[in-house]
XYZ file of C-alpha atoms in Angstrom:
666
model
C -15.051 -36.519 34.483
C -17.751 -38.524 32.699
C -17.275 -42.275 32.101
C -17.888 -43.896 28.751
C -21.251 -45.231 30.096
C -22.584 -41.917 31.315
C -25.075 -40.228 28.998
C -26.327 -36.691 28.865
C -30.009 -36.480 27.936
C -31.102 -33.176 26.419
C -34.855 -32.579 25.836
C -36.146 -29.606 23.918
C -39.743 -28.694 24.801
C -41.751 -27.061 21.963
C -42.527 -23.300 22.047
C -46.215 -23.601 21.041
C -49.014 -22.753 23.390
C -49.548 -25.476 26.088
C -46.291 -27.317 25.249
C -44.992 -27.281 28.837
C -45.683 -30.027 31.391
C -45.243 -30.630 35.105
C -45.909 -34.405 34.715
C -43.444 -37.032 35.857
C -41.316 -38.138 32.873
C -39.836 -41.619 32.627
C -37.584 -43.253 30.120
C -36.164 -46.737 29.398
C -33.183 -47.032 27.088
C -32.661 -50.022 24.793
C -29.334 -50.845 23.164
C -28.286 -52.741 20.042
C -27.561 -55.884 22.068
C -31.147 -55.908 23.348
C -30.131 -54.716 26.815
C -32.402 -52.261 28.544
C -31.900 -49.798 31.306
C -34.004 -49.501 34.456
C -37.054 -47.230 34.501
C -35.492 -43.791 34.876
C -37.270 -40.743 36.314
C -36.090 -37.724 34.310
C -35.938 -34.937 36.790
C -33.613 -32.198 38.027
C -34.201 -31.791 41.763
C -35.525 -28.348 42.839
C -35.812 -27.217 39.191
C -38.940 -26.553 37.140
C -38.211 -28.673 34.058
C -40.034 -28.731 30.638
C -41.123 -25.142 30.362
C -42.178 -23.793 26.994
C -39.226 -23.610 24.619
C -36.791 -24.819 27.315
C -33.786 -27.106 26.795
C -33.426 -29.314 29.843
C -30.354 -31.537 30.495
C -30.145 -34.652 32.564
C -27.229 -37.059 33.385
C -27.871 -40.793 33.219
C -25.527 -43.634 34.314
C -25.803 -46.905 32.411
C -24.454 -50.361 33.040
C -20.863 -51.084 31.746
C -22.244 -53.603 29.175
C -24.654 -51.152 27.569
C -23.961 -50.543 23.859
C -25.294 -47.966 21.420
C -28.813 -46.821 22.143
C -31.272 -48.017 19.483
C -34.572 -46.962 21.115
C -36.027 -44.888 23.905
C -39.272 -45.736 25.574
C -40.762 -42.560 27.044
C -43.961 -41.802 28.901
C -45.444 -39.397 31.501
C -47.550 -39.824 34.537
C -49.751 -37.128 36.061
C -48.277 -35.434 39.166
C -50.124 -35.383 42.432
C -50.693 -31.625 41.981
C -51.088 -30.523 38.329
C -50.034 -26.915 37.862
C -49.642 -26.716 34.079
C -50.533 -29.794 31.929
C -49.826 -33.444 31.684
C -49.823 -33.172 27.886
C -46.402 -32.220 26.631
C -44.898 -31.325 23.262
C -41.328 -32.552 22.682
C -39.448 -31.015 19.816
C -36.173 -32.967 19.993
C -34.341 -35.383 22.279
C -30.617 -35.770 22.103
C -28.202 -38.242 23.725
C -24.564 -37.389 24.243
C -22.290 -40.315 25.125
C -19.735 -40.030 27.846
C -16.313 -38.552 27.274
C -16.548 -39.411 23.520
C -19.306 -36.704 23.227
C -20.760 -38.814 20.344
C -24.367 -37.644 19.973
C -27.528 -38.994 18.369
C -30.781 -36.964 17.866
C -34.286 -38.233 18.231
C -36.544 -35.774 16.301
C -39.850 -36.182 18.203
C -42.187 -33.301 17.165
C -45.100 -34.948 18.978
C -47.588 -34.320 21.712
C -46.891 -36.730 24.594
C -50.173 -37.784 26.172
C -50.273 -39.021 29.825
C -49.625 -42.742 30.415
C -49.054 -43.498 26.720
C -45.743 -45.210 26.103
C -43.851 -43.880 23.067
C -41.033 -45.594 21.235
C -38.515 -43.071 19.953
C -35.790 -43.985 17.406
C -32.520 -42.217 16.342
C -33.112 -39.792 13.462
C -36.727 -40.997 13.295
C -36.995 -41.138 9.513
C -38.873 -44.123 8.134
C -41.129 -45.022 5.316
C -44.314 -46.488 6.780
C -43.553 -49.980 5.453
C -40.199 -49.855 7.295
C -41.275 -48.309 10.565
C -40.480 -50.560 13.566
C -43.596 -49.394 15.345
C -46.465 -49.270 12.757
C -49.286 -49.268 15.297
C -47.900 -46.188 17.115
C -47.637 -44.456 13.712
C -51.238 -45.303 12.672
C -52.653 -44.109 16.033
C -50.767 -40.775 15.681
C -52.237 -40.164 12.189
C -55.767 -40.967 13.505
C -55.190 -38.362 16.215
C -53.973 -35.871 13.654
C -57.211 -36.287 11.696
C -59.170 -35.340 14.759
C -57.059 -32.232 15.309
C -57.045 -31.220 11.638
C -60.842 -31.452 11.067
C -62.040 -30.242 7.645
C -64.911 -27.914 6.991
C -66.754 -28.072 3.691
C -68.693 -25.026 2.435
C -70.252 -24.831 -0.999
C -68.283 -22.514 -3.331
C -65.267 -22.426 -0.906
C -62.064 -24.345 -0.869
C -61.457 -26.903 1.825
C -61.043 -25.164 5.244
C -60.282 -26.059 8.821
C -63.032 -26.212 11.436
C -60.622 -24.671 13.941
C -56.966 -23.820 13.950
C -54.818 -26.403 15.824
C -52.473 -25.063 18.516
C -49.490 -26.347 16.535
C -50.487 -24.000 13.654
C -50.900 -20.760 15.523
C -48.621 -17.800 15.102
C -45.804 -17.546 17.549
C -45.978 -14.533 19.924
C -43.050 -12.817 18.229
C -44.607 -13.137 14.803
C -48.005 -11.851 16.037
C -46.256 -8.823 17.463
C -44.480 -8.205 14.086
C -47.825 -8.310 12.188
C -49.512 -6.015 14.701
C -46.719 -3.432 14.731
C -46.497 -3.382 10.981
C -50.143 -2.752 10.567
C -50.455 -0.105 13.286
C -47.305 1.687 12.098
C -48.956 2.503 8.750
C -52.349 3.225 10.241
C -50.913 5.779 12.588
C -48.809 7.427 9.918
C -51.889 7.744 7.712
C -54.241 9.045 10.348
C -53.768 12.777 9.756
C -54.322 12.480 6.056
C -57.197 10.172 6.537
C -59.278 12.910 8.192
C -58.713 15.599 5.544
C -60.603 15.972 2.317
C -61.964 12.696 0.943
C -60.881 13.015 -2.720
C -57.618 13.842 -4.330
C -57.404 17.116 -6.149
C -54.410 16.504 -8.450
C -51.813 13.811 -9.142
C -49.185 15.722 -7.088
C -51.365 15.205 -3.920
C -50.686 11.487 -4.364
C -46.896 11.785 -4.497
C -46.812 14.355 -1.650
C -48.394 12.019 0.932
C -45.164 9.953 1.123
C -43.151 12.919 2.248
C -45.874 14.130 4.502
C -46.395 10.914 6.377
C -42.808 9.563 6.265
C -43.804 6.286 4.529
C -41.816 4.803 1.697
C -42.432 6.274 -1.773
C -42.965 3.557 -4.355
C -40.405 3.802 -7.154
C -43.147 3.604 -9.750
C -44.336 7.107 -8.845
C -41.620 8.367 -11.257
C -42.618 6.376 -14.246
C -46.071 4.767 -13.707
C -47.466 6.248 -16.940
C -44.502 5.200 -19.211
C -45.398 2.590 -21.788
C -42.149 0.743 -21.136
C -43.173 0.394 -17.459
C -46.611 -0.913 -18.457
C -44.844 -3.620 -20.514
C -42.335 -4.289 -17.719
C -45.235 -4.968 -15.301
C -46.335 -7.889 -17.497
C -42.836 -9.448 -17.054
C -41.681 -8.529 -13.603
C -44.738 -7.130 -11.689
C -47.068 -8.736 -9.233
C -48.808 -10.875 -11.868
C -45.999 -12.030 -14.229
C -47.640 -15.007 -15.928
C -50.137 -13.474 -18.246
C -47.872 -12.623 -21.213
C -47.907 -14.944 -24.245
C -46.145 -15.099 -27.586
C -48.659 -13.979 -30.280
C -48.600 -16.301 -33.328
C -51.739 -14.882 -34.847
C -53.966 -11.948 -33.939
C -56.873 -13.238 -31.735
C -60.105 -12.979 -33.688
C -61.810 -11.203 -30.779
C -59.299 -8.357 -30.872
C -60.412 -5.620 -33.260
C -56.906 -4.732 -34.519
C -55.969 -4.361 -38.170
C -52.830 -3.269 -39.958
C -54.267 0.134 -40.976
C -54.990 1.309 -37.428
C -51.744 -0.032 -36.048
C -49.520 1.216 -38.874
C -48.572 4.636 -37.309
C -47.297 2.811 -34.226
C -45.047 0.211 -35.867
C -42.400 2.453 -37.484
C -42.749 0.873 -40.935
C -43.162 -2.728 -39.764
C -46.293 -4.859 -40.018
C -48.094 -7.103 -37.586
C -47.211 -10.128 -39.727
C -43.552 -9.193 -39.721
C -43.587 -8.851 -35.937
C -45.235 -12.270 -35.710
C -42.600 -13.857 -37.879
C -39.850 -12.254 -35.923
C -41.406 -13.403 -32.633
C -41.673 -9.821 -31.385
C -45.455 -9.718 -30.857
C -47.051 -10.737 -27.559
C -50.378 -10.487 -25.802
C -52.094 -10.756 -22.467
C -55.646 -11.875 -22.285
C -57.470 -11.716 -18.944
C -60.458 -13.748 -20.183
C -60.618 -15.567 -16.865
C -62.518 -12.589 -15.557
C -65.408 -13.243 -17.929
C -68.591 -13.785 -15.950
C -67.183 -12.388 -12.680
C -69.551 -9.901 -11.132
C -68.829 -6.647 -9.354
C -70.200 -4.348 -6.652
C -73.058 -2.065 -7.425
C -71.888 1.293 -8.727
C -68.544 0.008 -10.022
C -67.491 -1.345 -13.361
C -65.061 -4.171 -14.235
C -63.557 -5.133 -17.545
C -62.188 -8.249 -19.215
C -59.301 -6.836 -21.300
C -56.937 -8.102 -23.890
C -53.781 -6.220 -24.860
C -51.167 -6.430 -27.643
C -47.465 -5.772 -26.887
C -44.460 -5.349 -29.140
C -40.807 -5.957 -28.344
C -39.012 -2.798 -29.504
C -35.480 -2.505 -30.744
C -34.195 -1.882 -27.243
C -35.749 -5.192 -26.100
C -38.453 -3.316 -24.154
C -41.982 -4.690 -24.158
C -44.344 -1.894 -24.929
C -48.186 -1.899 -25.390
C -49.509 -1.169 -28.857
C -53.274 -1.856 -28.412
C -55.680 -2.400 -25.479
C -59.293 -3.698 -25.776
C -61.180 -3.533 -22.520
C -63.821 -6.165 -23.274
C -63.672 -9.536 -24.979
C -66.194 -8.971 -27.806
C -65.651 -6.486 -30.553
C -68.229 -3.707 -30.782
C -68.892 0.008 -31.263
C -68.734 0.667 -27.490
C -65.584 -1.417 -27.105
C -62.896 0.375 -29.093
C -59.288 -0.612 -29.392
C -57.237 2.007 -27.511
C -53.870 2.919 -28.971
C -50.743 4.870 -27.907
C -51.652 7.480 -30.578
C -54.967 8.308 -28.872
C -55.471 11.279 -26.634
C -52.917 10.986 -23.713
C -55.625 10.977 -20.990
C -57.579 8.213 -22.863
C -54.451 6.039 -23.303
C -53.553 6.578 -19.610
C -57.068 5.531 -18.510
C -57.073 2.491 -20.889
C -53.900 1.245 -19.228
C -55.317 1.933 -15.777
C -58.385 -0.121 -16.556
C -56.272 -2.971 -17.828
C -54.113 -2.779 -14.661
C -57.242 -2.742 -12.472
C -58.399 -5.925 -14.096
C -54.832 -7.357 -13.778
C -54.774 -6.491 -10.066
C -57.993 -8.475 -9.537
C -56.399 -11.461 -11.301
C -53.283 -10.963 -9.190
C -54.889 -10.539 -5.811
C -57.609 -13.123 -6.020
C -56.290 -15.732 -8.481
C -52.446 -15.614 -8.648
C -51.899 -14.728 -4.960
C -54.797 -15.904 -2.801
C -56.057 -18.780 -5.040
C -52.948 -20.226 -6.557
C -50.560 -19.965 -3.553
C -52.445 -19.706 -0.254
C -55.441 -21.862 -1.011
C -53.811 -24.215 -3.444
C -51.106 -25.142 -0.863
C -53.696 -25.356 1.892
C -55.200 -28.366 0.106
C -51.683 -29.871 0.001
C -50.783 -29.103 3.565
C -54.096 -30.321 5.069
C -53.814 -33.560 3.200
C -50.196 -33.963 4.427
C -51.114 -33.483 8.105
C -54.023 -35.895 7.897
C -52.189 -38.706 6.081
C -48.433 -38.489 6.600
C -46.556 -39.218 9.847
C -44.035 -36.808 11.263
C -41.602 -39.770 10.949
C -41.947 -39.770 7.199
C -39.007 -38.301 5.166
C -41.534 -36.426 2.967
C -43.032 -34.778 6.017
C -39.570 -33.661 7.220
C -38.619 -32.049 3.893
C -41.951 -30.324 3.555
C -42.489 -29.205 7.166
C -40.377 -25.975 6.998
C -42.453 -24.885 3.986
C -45.786 -25.217 5.835
C -44.987 -22.721 8.629
C -47.895 -20.336 9.471
C -49.722 -21.196 6.177
C -52.789 -22.503 7.892
C -52.773 -19.694 10.460
C -52.453 -16.912 7.845
C -55.271 -18.517 5.845
C -57.509 -19.092 8.803
C -57.124 -15.514 9.985
C -57.482 -13.994 6.496
C -60.702 -15.726 5.903
C -62.122 -14.272 9.133
C -60.946 -10.802 8.569
C -60.075 -10.198 4.980
C -62.094 -12.462 2.711
C -65.657 -12.017 3.975
C -68.638 -9.803 3.276
C -67.814 -6.212 4.174
C -64.139 -6.990 4.701
C -61.269 -4.688 3.991
C -60.532 -6.632 0.784
C -63.937 -6.184 -0.524
C -63.813 -2.518 0.448
C -60.808 -1.806 -1.695
C -61.781 -3.838 -4.725
C -64.582 -3.593 -7.312
C -65.712 -7.189 -6.822
C -67.784 -8.760 -4.062
C -66.624 -11.633 -1.822
C -68.910 -14.087 -3.730
C -67.148 -13.054 -6.926
C -63.741 -13.606 -5.293
C -64.698 -17.273 -4.491
C -65.986 -17.742 -8.015
C -62.686 -16.486 -9.424
C -60.710 -18.626 -6.959
C -62.579 -21.775 -7.933
C -62.203 -20.935 -11.618
C -58.459 -20.570 -11.170
C -58.115 -23.850 -9.193
C -60.108 -25.778 -11.727
C -57.782 -24.549 -14.535
C -54.515 -25.004 -12.738
C -52.601 -28.219 -13.547
C -50.282 -29.468 -10.820
C -47.633 -31.006 -12.957
C -47.878 -28.541 -15.905
C -48.663 -25.092 -14.475
C -46.672 -25.921 -11.253
C -43.457 -26.722 -13.052
C -41.940 -23.461 -14.396
C -40.245 -24.988 -17.423
C -43.592 -26.327 -18.705
C -45.497 -23.281 -17.696
C -43.150 -20.841 -19.626
C -43.158 -23.308 -22.623
C -46.945 -23.317 -22.675
C -46.930 -19.523 -23.155
C -43.975 -19.819 -25.602
C -41.908 -17.346 -23.584
C -39.276 -19.725 -22.290
C -36.536 -18.518 -24.663
C -34.615 -15.521 -23.342
C -33.686 -14.574 -26.940
C -37.369 -14.322 -27.722
C -38.371 -12.329 -24.659
C -35.414 -10.693 -22.931
C -35.621 -8.842 -19.622
C -38.015 -11.390 -18.186
C -36.174 -11.672 -14.903
C -39.072 -13.452 -13.197
C -38.670 -16.269 -15.716
C -34.865 -16.408 -15.477
C -34.838 -16.453 -11.646
C -37.766 -18.894 -11.392
C -36.107 -21.428 -13.589
C -32.802 -21.247 -11.728
C -34.581 -21.599 -8.366
C -36.845 -24.441 -9.454
C -33.903 -26.463 -10.726
C -32.231 -25.836 -7.394
C -35.261 -27.043 -5.505
C -35.703 -30.038 -7.713
C -32.045 -31.040 -7.293
C -32.500 -30.761 -3.517
C -35.726 -32.912 -3.550
C -34.272 -35.429 -6.004
C -31.071 -36.102 -3.953
C -33.237 -36.402 -0.785
C -35.837 -38.753 -2.188
C -33.127 -41.059 -3.653
C -31.876 -41.675 -0.155
C -35.175 -43.161 1.090
C -36.740 -44.805 -2.017
C -34.523 -47.414 -3.623
C -36.928 -48.194 -6.437
C -40.509 -47.630 -7.747
C -41.918 -50.350 -5.576
C -40.913 -48.333 -2.470
C -43.189 -45.571 -3.789
C -46.146 -47.666 -4.743
C -45.944 -49.596 -1.363
C -45.848 -46.337 0.648
C -49.452 -46.123 1.733
C -49.060 -42.783 3.492
C -47.923 -41.094 0.342
C -50.623 -42.801 -1.664
C -53.267 -41.646 0.807
C -51.837 -38.115 0.644
C -51.970 -37.909 -3.107
C -55.469 -39.499 -3.199
C -56.926 -37.054 -0.734
C -55.747 -33.960 -2.564
C -56.280 -35.137 -6.184
C -59.397 -34.223 -8.229
C -62.195 -36.739 -7.860
C -61.779 -37.154 -4.137
C -64.964 -36.678 -2.108
C -63.528 -33.421 -0.716
C -62.740 -32.016 -4.159
C -59.232 -31.804 -5.160
C -56.445 -30.474 -7.427
C -56.083 -31.009 -11.168
C -53.079 -32.557 -12.770
C -51.870 -35.011 -10.184
C -51.108 -38.493 -11.357
C -54.105 -40.889 -11.297
C -54.861 -44.620 -11.297
C -58.304 -46.162 -11.416
C -59.868 -42.758 -10.989
C -57.884 -41.952 -7.812
C -54.737 -39.893 -7.081
C -51.837 -42.350 -7.167
C -48.018 -42.011 -7.489
C -46.240 -44.685 -9.481
C -42.681 -43.508 -9.606
C -39.937 -41.603 -7.829
C -40.041 -39.005 -10.624
C -43.675 -38.250 -10.119
C -43.124 -37.875 -6.338
C -40.058 -35.655 -6.867
C -42.118 -33.351 -9.160
C -44.911 -33.091 -6.669
C -42.551 -32.191 -3.780
C -40.519 -29.755 -5.907
C -43.797 -27.959 -7.086
C -44.999 -27.779 -3.433
C -41.803 -26.292 -2.071
C -41.391 -23.935 -5.004
C -44.972 -22.705 -4.770
C -44.759 -22.175 -1.017
C -41.574 -20.193 -1.346
C -40.642 -18.753 -4.740
C -44.026 -18.415 -6.408
C -45.585 -16.826 -3.332
C -42.640 -14.402 -2.977
C -43.024 -13.326 -6.536
C -46.718 -12.458 -6.199
C -46.634 -11.151 -2.654
C -43.592 -8.991 -1.863
C -44.022 -6.385 -4.638
C -47.426 -5.496 -3.487
C -46.570 -2.211 -1.730
C -44.319 -1.123 -4.638
C -47.107 -1.761 -7.070
C -50.245 -0.901 -5.209
C -48.726 1.835 -3.007
C -49.183 4.404 -5.792
C -52.860 3.861 -6.817
C -52.532 5.312 -10.379
C -49.828 2.676 -10.975
C -51.856 -0.430 -10.242
C -55.361 0.516 -9.008
C -57.388 -2.013 -7.086
C -60.554 -0.201 -8.128
C -61.692 2.711 -10.302
C -64.639 4.836 -9.425
C -65.769 6.139 -12.784
C -67.610 4.310 -15.552
C -65.728 1.933 -17.847
C -63.965 3.722 -20.749
C -66.146 3.114 -23.863
C -64.999 5.786 -26.272
C -62.084 7.978 -27.244
C -63.442 11.368 -26.120
C -60.392 13.300 -24.765
C -59.680 13.034 -21.082
C -57.669 15.205 -18.729
C -55.837 14.791 -15.492
C -59.088 15.666 -13.704
C -60.653 12.567 -15.301
C -57.776 10.401 -14.189
C -58.043 11.720 -10.676
C -61.846 11.192 -10.640
C -61.235 7.533 -11.435
C -58.859 6.821 -8.620
C -59.932 5.539 -5.205
C -60.593 8.244 -2.624
C -58.281 8.920 0.245
C -59.792 6.466 2.678
C -59.616 3.672 0.279
C -56.053 4.583 -0.708
C -54.921 4.486 2.837
C -56.585 1.084 3.380
C -54.673 -0.114 0.299
C -51.421 1.274 1.723
C -52.078 -0.285 5.079
C -52.871 -3.800 3.678
C -50.149 -3.943 1.076
C -47.599 -2.548 3.525
C -48.410 -5.457 5.937
C -48.453 -8.066 3.075
C -45.014 -6.867 1.901
C -43.326 -7.542 5.271
C -40.961 -10.507 5.409
C -40.997 -11.774 8.973
C -39.621 -15.314 8.724
C -36.346 -16.786 7.657
C -35.039 -16.930 4.090
C -35.311 -19.996 1.900
C -33.021 -22.794 3.005
C -32.542 -21.229 6.535
C -35.207 -23.148 8.296
C -36.884 -21.779 11.459
C -37.056 -25.359 12.756
C -34.727 -28.183 11.695
C -36.559 -31.411 10.906
C -33.856 -33.267 8.962
C -31.322 -34.897 11.335
C -30.584 -38.124 9.539
C -26.854 -38.008 8.766
C -27.556 -39.472 5.287
C -29.765 -36.489 4.433
C -28.133 -33.551 6.260
C -25.731 -33.124 3.307
C -28.715 -32.536 0.897
C -29.681 -29.516 2.952
C -26.124 -28.137 2.930
C -25.820 -28.441 -0.880
C -29.253 -26.837 -1.171
C -28.074 -23.816 0.857
C -24.853 -23.607 -1.140
C -26.739 -23.648 -4.405
C -29.094 -20.961 -3.089
C -26.122 -18.770 -2.243
C -24.670 -19.167 -5.714
C -27.950 -18.132 -7.329
C -28.204 -15.149 -5.037
C -24.617 -14.115 -6.076
C -25.644 -14.339 -9.801
C -28.759 -12.304 -9.232
C -26.852 -9.581 -7.354
C -24.267 -9.465 -10.157
C -27.001 -9.085 -12.775
C -28.850 -6.479 -10.853
C -25.870 -4.250 -10.736
C -26.281 -3.800 -14.529
C -30.024 -2.931 -14.385
C -31.658 0.487 -14.016
C -34.561 -1.294 -12.115
C -33.048 -4.279 -10.204
C -35.295 -7.280 -9.883
C -34.475 -8.690 -6.457
C -37.752 -10.079 -5.196
C -36.503 -13.599 -6.064
C -33.075 -13.195 -4.613
C -33.057 -16.204 -2.144
C -32.406 -13.961 0.767
C -35.747 -12.252 0.033
C -37.728 -15.484 -0.258
C -39.272 -16.915 2.915
C -39.490 -20.690 3.283
C -43.302 -20.645 3.501
C -46.487 -18.658 2.924
C -46.339 -16.877 6.238
C -47.935 -13.566 5.278
């Protein structure tokens, strides 16, 4: 039986590459009465301790007078014979006291270098101005900056010189990505070696039965106008629709041409009733394309019908009015109207894939995460709340830029634009995006005047986004209030100030628009500003990315539904078109199967759901309750979404919390 002064020491070694050690490990324990233990060799005789991912347990006997442990001094010394490494990554350290079994956790999450003495504290959650060991903290941040070295390339966002070990995919996750990709490639192999082009639309739907891969639901209704409108609300790119308060001057629509479509109503009446909307993809203006392909910069007008369905009533494929740029209408030849919608969707897919997905989630958050690692200690409460939402982001981006976003890459192969055009569109998107306006859903929906469910019903992306953002903000707010008593705590927190400065526009490395500024530099002056920044970061890494990522196979999996490229010339007149013309425009078989492979992989969810963190960083008893409330709130939202979806013909479940990963991990 253990005495009250016996302690069980539990050490969890990290599971990343090179985390194990065979060094000699020593500790000295300090109590609240300034007593200290002897130097203790932490070792289990005849056992190989500290292997990757291992939890090792050691029993320690302390003097009778020893009170509660307030600090652990830990260091390693190289062994006589070094078989693995003297450098060691500790995830957590836990002390369990005697027969009371009272425990205290020391969240370490650090690489332990030989002969360096580390001071470890219970719960390890301090603002820098309150840290009992500021020098140790500063030295660790300096080391982090050496590990997370930045690479600057003209026309490209900030990148890493090399991927740190801590950021690499785990073996299990690499296996998942490999299996998912190969599964589709093998299933598509037989069809890939048959005729190059499709002969009829039925050929497209038949491949799913033939190859045993999932048939996208849109196969059944891809050409319906109600579906085309629904895509603007709840598809891959659900942020383009705006309330129309006057007809854009560049759109060549008049009452006479639109009259047969409006069932006795007028455009002015629709505007007054707030039933007219538009989507303008003008961001594509000036974006080039591959030789032999066309692109367009469309604008489309939509009407809310009497069944609350959003339906298209006019599509113009270029920005400037002209004789070779007609306004296409639902009353046109069926083949012409179908191709007009396909050209719009091809442009929308470019905006989605390059801007909304790659630019405004992956690369946007890379700026935030790199600045976090280079300026904020693992002991900081902000680091701990953000860490679960950074998992695999840098790894997926680093690998993507090597294999997917480069000249001749698969992405360039399946799209009409070149890699250089992709970067131009990414930079254009980042320059327009405002952190504290576009990043906060309430403000973003208000800016498009689509925030009112009575004005635009069936906008489930909006409804779920608002519920989830409020949930995230509540979580962040309760957590921040624990550690920051007032505004002075924020302004005096130099790590947070350095973080904001290094990712704000105007910094020497470039930066993001819309962050709070002071004297020309990024600067946070209040708890509310900090809460907003954290909430936007967590929301973007989880909810926003899920919305633009996990519908990819359902949308792109049937190429006529959401084509990534079209092979024929841009539609410039209303000469009748047939199914043969539609087929001729579609990507060939090889490209189609590349799209299937890529979007199938991208649509896989291989990490835990929002709130169910892969690694726990928050151990402070004061803050653990915030996580539990967050998880409870997410469950409630999930129940409400499930209840709503039972009433829908096409359930929108991509933003059910169970389907949202914590981070941008794919």
